[in-house]
């Protein structure tokens, strides 16, 4: 150790500082106490190790410069968080030396109301490196409450309002736009609803401070919401909710894919849940169905608690009849499936549960959702990772009354079979169980009967159900016109009769072919089973002869 240095300090095991005891102990109360204790205990080697020092070696180097410069160092908005935390940690208070480092940083922070907006943001950004100490020493609260909130409440733009006092003022803002540009929230407040479309389009999609605060790390934003009393279930502020959605969307764009499975809890999870509860609070009165789907796309990737997700999905399920196919195409996060099929199944079940009591209105809603789900089935059918159980889960989550026709379901099954040629005969039969043959059109039934991918017995069942339907149609069409206009009877009756006779002949021929196919398949199965039995018998007989007899 050099002669002018009589003390060494090891910071976090990363760097050793060789210093003068007299200089450092003059300003640092904690070092002075440690050195006095070592002397009382007759410790010959004056070495001190400090772990978890604020800012690590860089922080201690700043403190050393302050001490060696006779208690002077340039204090800026960038370094004041680090200097403040170091001063408290080392006990650099007035009791040790007048106008010490802590006093100087306190004086600097007292002028926070005079700081410029970008200075406040820069100072908060630098709190991230000493977050635990800044939070413990009250520095975060001091900057947020003394700097951030007053600046925002000054409302530089006439359309901005204080987000502390505007918990029920959704009309002051237009809805945030989605990433695609054509998806946006809708507001049903009286003020915005009565605003002409041209004027409404001029309202800002976000407050002036959104982008600036969006640069802050999630821990700082989480602390901001805690100070405001709008954290998780306590969030009832639309402006804060919109900011969080903006913030989370920015985070998604930065990271592309947020992986919450490799960690017990994502650092954004609490913020996503806070945003979700804010959306739940204002509900469908403020957010359209498309807006709610946009929200769930944003927050689901960060991980939500089961209770929060259920409430948000229930909100969407209540307005599912307003959804479009694009809304349902939410990216999947499980087992390589391209779309989140489980989400759609849950939403449809919630929709049926919510609308089940209102029979008059709900039937029309059910049919609307039924048509939507048929389109969704066709869209997801080519997915190679889509299991039959998931396909059936989507197809069967609605009651039969939701579909006037099952042609859409059949088309989706055909696409699935064409895209999955390797599935077994039993799996093909299982896939077709979601079909209601009576609600298949005659054209769909004929196509099904000729379809080589459909098991013969399934095709025969569909044709049998159509035969009884055509017999009824034949009777109705030939008998009913007699009451209306007898002069049109011959042409109408003969035309229909010839048409239905031809269709019945085609159907009978198709049924005969199908029955022969079924018989041939059954005979083939019996023959194969017989051969297997004889082979097993011969094998067992030979085995019995070659095996030793046991007494």
XYZ file of C-alpha atoms in Angstrom, residues 143-540:
398
model
C -39.465 12.984 -7.263
C -42.841 11.575 -8.320
C -45.026 13.518 -5.911
C -42.929 16.695 -5.976
C -41.970 16.676 -9.651
C -44.013 14.423 -11.926
C -47.541 15.050 -10.675
C -47.367 18.865 -10.483
C -45.977 19.012 -14.023
C -48.765 16.841 -15.392
C -51.409 18.797 -13.516
C -50.264 21.998 -15.204
C -51.992 20.592 -18.358
C -49.897 22.188 -21.127
C -52.587 21.114 -23.628
C -56.134 22.332 -23.205
C -57.516 18.841 -23.694
C -55.458 17.353 -20.853
C -56.866 17.053 -17.367
C -55.397 16.202 -14.002
C -55.282 12.425 -13.862
C -55.386 12.608 -10.069
C -58.781 14.329 -10.057
C -60.234 12.828 -13.235
C -61.216 9.324 -12.198
C -64.537 9.637 -14.021
C -63.711 11.784 -17.027
C -63.403 9.451 -20.032
C -64.971 12.054 -22.262
C -61.862 14.205 -22.077
C -59.911 11.775 -24.199
C -60.371 9.940 -27.408
C -59.668 6.222 -27.418
C -56.141 4.846 -27.975
C -55.496 3.351 -31.364
C -54.406 -0.206 -31.852
C -51.162 -1.287 -33.510
C -52.916 -1.929 -36.814
C -54.345 1.564 -36.952
C -57.942 0.522 -37.636
C -58.818 -0.834 -34.219
C -59.816 1.722 -31.629
C -61.776 1.943 -28.419
C -65.181 3.563 -28.409
C -66.548 5.752 -25.663
C -70.205 5.956 -24.775
C -70.029 9.023 -22.550
C -72.660 11.624 -23.347
C -70.138 14.329 -24.163
C -68.175 12.250 -26.636
C -71.241 10.536 -28.058
C -72.740 13.933 -28.944
C -69.504 15.192 -30.481
C -69.603 15.421 -34.304
C -67.330 12.961 -36.043
C -65.019 15.667 -37.446
C -64.514 17.245 -34.033
C -64.119 13.895 -32.316
C -61.345 12.920 -34.725
C -59.343 15.982 -33.687
C -59.193 14.948 -30.035
C -55.758 13.609 -29.023
C -55.358 9.843 -28.906
C -53.014 10.185 -25.919
C -51.984 12.744 -23.338
C -48.821 14.790 -23.900
C -46.892 12.971 -21.172
C -47.600 9.408 -22.332
C -44.473 8.966 -24.478
C -42.154 10.535 -21.922
C -43.277 8.329 -19.041
C -43.240 5.330 -21.374
C -39.430 5.510 -21.374
C -39.284 4.708 -17.645
C -38.601 1.162 -16.399
C -41.569 -0.898 -15.123
C -40.481 -0.718 -11.487
C -40.700 3.076 -11.539
C -44.121 3.020 -13.241
C -45.368 0.472 -10.715
C -44.243 2.771 -7.885
C -45.977 5.702 -9.579
C -49.307 3.838 -9.557
C -48.853 2.806 -5.950
C -48.326 6.436 -4.894
C -51.449 7.413 -6.823
C -53.553 4.726 -5.121
C -54.441 3.229 -8.501
C -52.631 -0.089 -8.230
C -54.205 -3.366 -9.386
C -57.828 -3.609 -8.150
C -57.766 0.010 -6.953
C -57.348 1.348 -10.486
C -60.542 3.185 -11.419
C -58.946 5.875 -13.565
C -59.459 5.755 -17.320
C -56.577 8.115 -18.097
C -54.097 6.006 -16.132
C -55.515 2.859 -17.707
C -55.010 4.255 -21.174
C -51.457 5.224 -20.309
C -50.713 1.694 -19.077
C -52.075 0.173 -22.275
C -49.887 2.571 -24.250
C -46.914 1.668 -22.046
C -47.448 -2.098 -22.367
C -47.878 -1.845 -26.122
C -44.545 -0.021 -26.326
C -42.946 -2.747 -24.185
C -44.342 -5.428 -26.494
C -42.915 -3.677 -29.536
C -39.496 -3.474 -27.882
C -39.278 -7.092 -26.754
C -41.381 -8.547 -29.598
C -42.190 -11.615 -27.514
C -42.627 -11.396 -23.759
C -41.740 -14.729 -22.187
C -43.396 -15.079 -18.802
C -42.935 -18.854 -18.514
C -39.228 -18.767 -17.664
C -39.725 -16.556 -14.624
C -42.100 -16.816 -11.702
C -43.495 -13.366 -12.449
C -42.854 -10.934 -15.280
C -41.731 -7.471 -14.254
C -44.661 -6.166 -16.312
C -47.256 -8.547 -14.845
C -48.475 -6.211 -12.102
C -48.843 -3.355 -14.591
C -50.774 -5.561 -17.014
C -53.126 -6.582 -14.214
C -53.561 -2.949 -13.181
C -54.485 -2.049 -16.764
C -56.918 -4.968 -16.969
C -58.713 -3.943 -13.773
C -58.968 -0.395 -15.102
C -60.675 -1.709 -18.242
C -62.961 -3.924 -16.163
C -63.959 -0.931 -14.052
C -65.191 1.185 -16.984
C -66.471 -1.874 -18.841
C -68.265 -2.075 -22.166
C -69.728 1.410 -21.684
C -66.317 2.818 -22.612
C -64.636 0.054 -24.631
C -66.097 -1.513 -27.742
C -65.867 -5.243 -28.396
C -62.937 -4.670 -30.750
C -61.285 -2.481 -28.139
C -61.660 -5.203 -25.501
C -60.010 -7.729 -27.809
C -57.187 -5.256 -28.377
C -56.759 -4.995 -24.611
C -56.586 -8.753 -24.087
C -54.012 -9.030 -26.880
C -51.846 -6.520 -25.030
C -52.132 -7.796 -21.460
C -52.338 -11.557 -21.948
C -48.700 -11.866 -23.005
C -47.482 -10.502 -19.671
C -49.355 -12.958 -17.478
C -52.540 -12.277 -15.522
C -53.931 -13.765 -12.355
C -56.793 -16.212 -12.886
C -59.353 -13.943 -11.250
C -58.367 -10.912 -13.308
C -58.374 -12.871 -16.583
C -61.795 -14.354 -15.802
C -63.325 -10.934 -15.166
C -61.855 -9.497 -18.357
C -62.987 -12.473 -20.426
C -66.464 -12.273 -18.928
C -66.648 -8.651 -20.049
C -65.736 -9.695 -23.600
C -68.070 -12.691 -23.526
C -70.997 -10.386 -22.790
C -70.573 -8.573 -26.124
C -69.201 -11.413 -28.251
C -71.980 -11.049 -30.823
C -70.329 -7.755 -31.851
C -66.998 -9.447 -32.627
C -65.556 -10.084 -36.068
C -63.327 -12.890 -37.308
C -60.247 -10.665 -37.012
C -61.060 -10.072 -33.343
C -61.052 -13.804 -32.582
C -57.684 -14.423 -34.238
C -55.654 -13.869 -31.081
C -52.173 -15.374 -31.233
C -51.694 -18.592 -29.295
C -49.217 -19.137 -26.451
C -49.613 -22.870 -25.924
C -48.323 -26.065 -27.578
C -47.361 -24.343 -30.821
C -50.972 -23.635 -31.813
C -51.049 -20.564 -34.014
C -54.250 -19.123 -32.528
C -55.467 -19.038 -28.926
C -58.258 -21.583 -29.339
C -58.743 -22.031 -25.594
C -59.536 -18.325 -25.252
C -62.270 -18.531 -27.901
C -63.802 -21.600 -26.251
C -63.908 -19.813 -22.885
C -65.406 -16.671 -24.432
C -68.162 -18.586 -26.228
C -69.064 -20.516 -23.066
C -69.225 -17.246 -21.143
C -71.389 -15.763 -23.899
C -73.829 -18.674 -23.697
C -73.871 -18.460 -19.907
C -74.526 -14.690 -19.885
C -77.193 -14.661 -22.618
C -78.915 -17.896 -21.694
C -81.627 -16.211 -19.631
C -82.888 -13.814 -22.342
C -84.527 -16.161 -24.832
C -86.073 -13.504 -27.074
C -82.952 -11.502 -27.825
C -80.339 -14.152 -27.202
C -81.479 -16.421 -30.070
C -80.491 -13.802 -32.640
C -77.212 -13.212 -30.801
C -76.582 -16.964 -30.674
C -77.067 -17.302 -34.415
C -74.746 -14.363 -35.038
C -72.071 -15.966 -32.891
C -72.758 -19.318 -34.568
C -71.945 -17.872 -37.988
C -68.828 -16.264 -36.521
C -67.603 -19.515 -34.986
C -68.100 -21.383 -38.282
C -65.828 -18.822 -39.982
C -63.328 -19.228 -37.149
C -63.334 -23.022 -37.566
C -62.497 -22.689 -41.245
C -59.639 -20.310 -40.380
C -57.990 -22.517 -37.754
C -58.556 -25.896 -39.458
C -55.311 -25.877 -41.516
C -53.182 -25.492 -38.356
C -51.026 -28.635 -38.171
C -50.803 -28.375 -34.365
C -54.565 -28.126 -33.844
C -55.801 -31.243 -32.085
C -59.150 -32.842 -32.805
C -60.225 -32.242 -29.214
C -59.656 -28.496 -29.665
C -61.542 -28.454 -32.976
C -64.457 -30.223 -31.317
C -64.211 -27.894 -28.329
C -64.816 -24.913 -30.597
C -67.510 -26.614 -32.712
C -69.470 -27.950 -29.725
C -69.287 -24.946 -27.375
C -72.500 -23.602 -28.913
C -75.918 -25.326 -28.706
C -77.491 -26.627 -31.944
C -80.052 -23.791 -32.003
C -77.203 -21.361 -32.710
C -76.918 -22.770 -36.261
C -79.660 -22.879 -38.879
C -77.289 -24.918 -41.033
C -74.269 -27.095 -40.278
C -72.803 -26.630 -43.756
C -70.118 -24.326 -42.337
C -69.065 -26.945 -39.795
C -68.849 -29.574 -42.540
C -66.675 -27.295 -44.694
C -64.354 -26.760 -41.729
C -64.162 -30.530 -41.153
C -63.322 -31.079 -44.801
C -60.521 -28.480 -44.596
C -59.207 -30.133 -41.439
C -59.187 -33.604 -43.029
C -57.479 -32.276 -46.147
C -54.813 -30.562 -44.011
C -54.319 -33.593 -41.726
C -54.204 -36.580 -44.119
C -52.477 -38.877 -41.621
C -55.209 -39.034 -38.971
C -56.749 -42.468 -38.395
C -60.158 -43.800 -39.414
C -61.389 -43.618 -35.813
C -60.239 -40.012 -35.486
C -62.118 -39.079 -38.662
C -65.296 -40.566 -37.237
C -64.710 -38.770 -33.939
C -64.226 -35.466 -35.748
C -67.599 -35.793 -37.475
C -69.518 -36.218 -34.225
C -70.096 -32.446 -34.061
C -72.251 -32.593 -37.229
C -76.023 -32.364 -37.019
C -77.000 -34.288 -40.172
C -80.583 -33.007 -40.153
C -79.317 -29.418 -40.432
C -77.085 -30.182 -43.406
C -78.299 -28.897 -46.754
C -78.969 -31.428 -49.477
C -75.998 -30.173 -51.512
C -73.673 -30.508 -48.500
C -74.985 -34.030 -47.855
C -74.336 -35.060 -51.467
C -70.816 -33.635 -51.266
C -70.273 -35.458 -47.985
C -71.432 -38.754 -49.513
C -68.904 -38.426 -52.337
C -66.089 -37.202 -50.102
C -63.410 -39.920 -49.856
C -62.081 -38.374 -46.623
C -65.369 -38.968 -44.770
C -65.890 -42.461 -43.245
C -68.608 -44.405 -45.147
C -70.840 -44.998 -42.117
C -70.881 -41.237 -41.389
C -71.845 -40.495 -45.002
C -74.637 -43.085 -44.868
C -76.073 -41.539 -41.686
C -76.114 -38.135 -43.367
C -77.920 -39.533 -46.421
C -80.495 -41.331 -44.303
C -81.332 -38.100 -42.485
C -81.700 -36.320 -45.841
C -84.024 -39.014 -47.238
C -86.652 -38.362 -44.614
C -86.275 -34.601 -45.123
C -86.819 -34.888 -48.908
C -89.855 -37.078 -48.417
C -91.369 -34.373 -46.229
C -90.383 -31.645 -48.702
C -91.920 -33.642 -51.596
C -95.217 -33.881 -49.749
C -95.288 -30.247 -48.718
C -94.341 -28.866 -52.126
C -96.862 -30.950 -54.064
C -99.816 -30.530 -51.729
C -99.574 -26.940 -50.568
C -99.845 -25.133 -53.948
C -103.293 -26.725 -54.607
C -104.856 -24.289 -52.135
C -103.301 -21.220 -53.716
C -103.601 -21.380 -57.514
C -104.966 -24.456 -59.304
C -103.880 -23.137 -62.729
C -100.238 -23.312 -61.682
C -100.590 -26.753 -60.137
C -99.544 -28.916 -63.063
C -96.371 -27.071 -63.961
C -95.359 -26.461 -60.354
C -96.135 -29.969 -59.208
C -94.577 -31.726 -62.157
C -91.416 -29.608 -62.039
C -90.916 -30.169 -58.348
C -91.835 -33.811 -58.557
C -89.349 -34.438 -61.367
C -86.669 -32.534 -59.478
C -87.207 -34.383 -56.239
C -87.580 -37.715 -58.052
C -84.157 -37.198 -59.624
C -82.659 -36.200 -56.272
C -84.258 -39.192 -54.573
C -82.869 -41.495 -57.249
C -79.398 -39.977 -56.792
C -79.701 -40.349 -53.075
C -80.897 -43.931 -53.312
C -78.005 -44.736 -55.626
C -75.545 -43.041 -53.258
C -77.034 -44.901 -50.305
C -76.782 -48.231 -52.144
C -73.145 -47.502 -52.911
C -72.468 -46.499 -49.347
C -74.185 -49.591 -47.970
C -72.099 -51.813 -50.237
C -68.966 -49.980 -49.088
C -69.925 -50.479 -45.472
C -70.652 -54.182 -46.076
C -67.320 -54.620 -47.862
C -65.473 -52.890 -45.047
C -67.203 -55.045 -42.446
C -66.441 -58.218 -44.395
C -62.836 -57.143 -44.730
C -62.598 -56.480 -41.018
C -64.143 -59.893 -40.249
C -61.713 -61.616 -42.594
C -58.753 -59.837 -41.022
C -59.979 -60.688 -37.543
C -60.449 -64.366 -38.558
C -56.895 -64.533 -39.887
C -55.571 -62.975 -36.741
C -57.470 -65.513 -34.601
C -56.158 -68.482 -36.655
C -52.617 -67.116 -36.552
C -52.791 -66.693 -32.792
C -54.206 -70.199 -32.387
C -51.381 -71.745 -34.427
C -48.811 -69.714 -32.538
C -50.223 -70.763 -29.187
